[in-house]
One Martini backbone bead per residue (centre of mass of N, CA, C, O) as a GRO file, in nm:
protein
   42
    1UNK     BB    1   8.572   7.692   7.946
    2UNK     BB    2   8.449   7.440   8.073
    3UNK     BB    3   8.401   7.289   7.811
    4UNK     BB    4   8.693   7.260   7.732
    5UNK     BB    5   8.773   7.131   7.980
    6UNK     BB    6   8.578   6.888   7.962
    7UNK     BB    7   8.688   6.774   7.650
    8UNK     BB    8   8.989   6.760   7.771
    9UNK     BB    9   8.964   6.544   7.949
   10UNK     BB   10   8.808   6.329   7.800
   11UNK     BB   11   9.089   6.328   7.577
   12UNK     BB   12   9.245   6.191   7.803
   13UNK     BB   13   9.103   5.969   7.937
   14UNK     BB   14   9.125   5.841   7.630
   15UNK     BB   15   9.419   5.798   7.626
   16UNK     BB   16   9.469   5.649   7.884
   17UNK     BB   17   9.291   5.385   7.791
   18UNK     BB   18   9.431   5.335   7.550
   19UNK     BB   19   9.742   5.294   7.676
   20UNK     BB   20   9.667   5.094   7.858
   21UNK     BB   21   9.587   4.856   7.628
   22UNK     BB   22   9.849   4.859   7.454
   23UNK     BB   23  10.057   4.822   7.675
   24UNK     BB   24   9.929   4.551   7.757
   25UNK     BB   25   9.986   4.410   7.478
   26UNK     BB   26  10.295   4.475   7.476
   27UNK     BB   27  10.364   4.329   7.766
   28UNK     BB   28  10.264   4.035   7.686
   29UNK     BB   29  10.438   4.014   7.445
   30UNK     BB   30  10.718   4.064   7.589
   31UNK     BB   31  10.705   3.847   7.807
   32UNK     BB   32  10.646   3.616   7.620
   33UNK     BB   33  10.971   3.683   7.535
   34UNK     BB   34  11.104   3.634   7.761
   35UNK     BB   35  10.993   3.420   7.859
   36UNK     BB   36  11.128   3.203   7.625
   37UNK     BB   37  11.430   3.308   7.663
   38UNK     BB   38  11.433   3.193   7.974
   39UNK     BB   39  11.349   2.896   7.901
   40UNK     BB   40  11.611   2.880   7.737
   41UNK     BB   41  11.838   2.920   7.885
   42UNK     BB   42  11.770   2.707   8.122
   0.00000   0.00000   0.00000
């Protein structure tokens, strides 16, 4: 049971520094187009 919880763990914190990772790459892209189309608006 410990083992089972131990690699369960293991499979969450690497998926969720995965998500984070994304996350950044994909928040980066979309930053950078809200940045170009506000300041083409203004």
């Amino acid at each position: 049971d410990n083992i089972f919880i131990y690699i369960l763990s293991i499979i969450y914190l690497s998926v969720c520094v995965m998500n984070k990772i994304f996350a950044k790459r994909t928040l980066n892209k979309i930053g950078n187009y809200s940045f170009v189309t506000s300041e083409t608006h203004n």
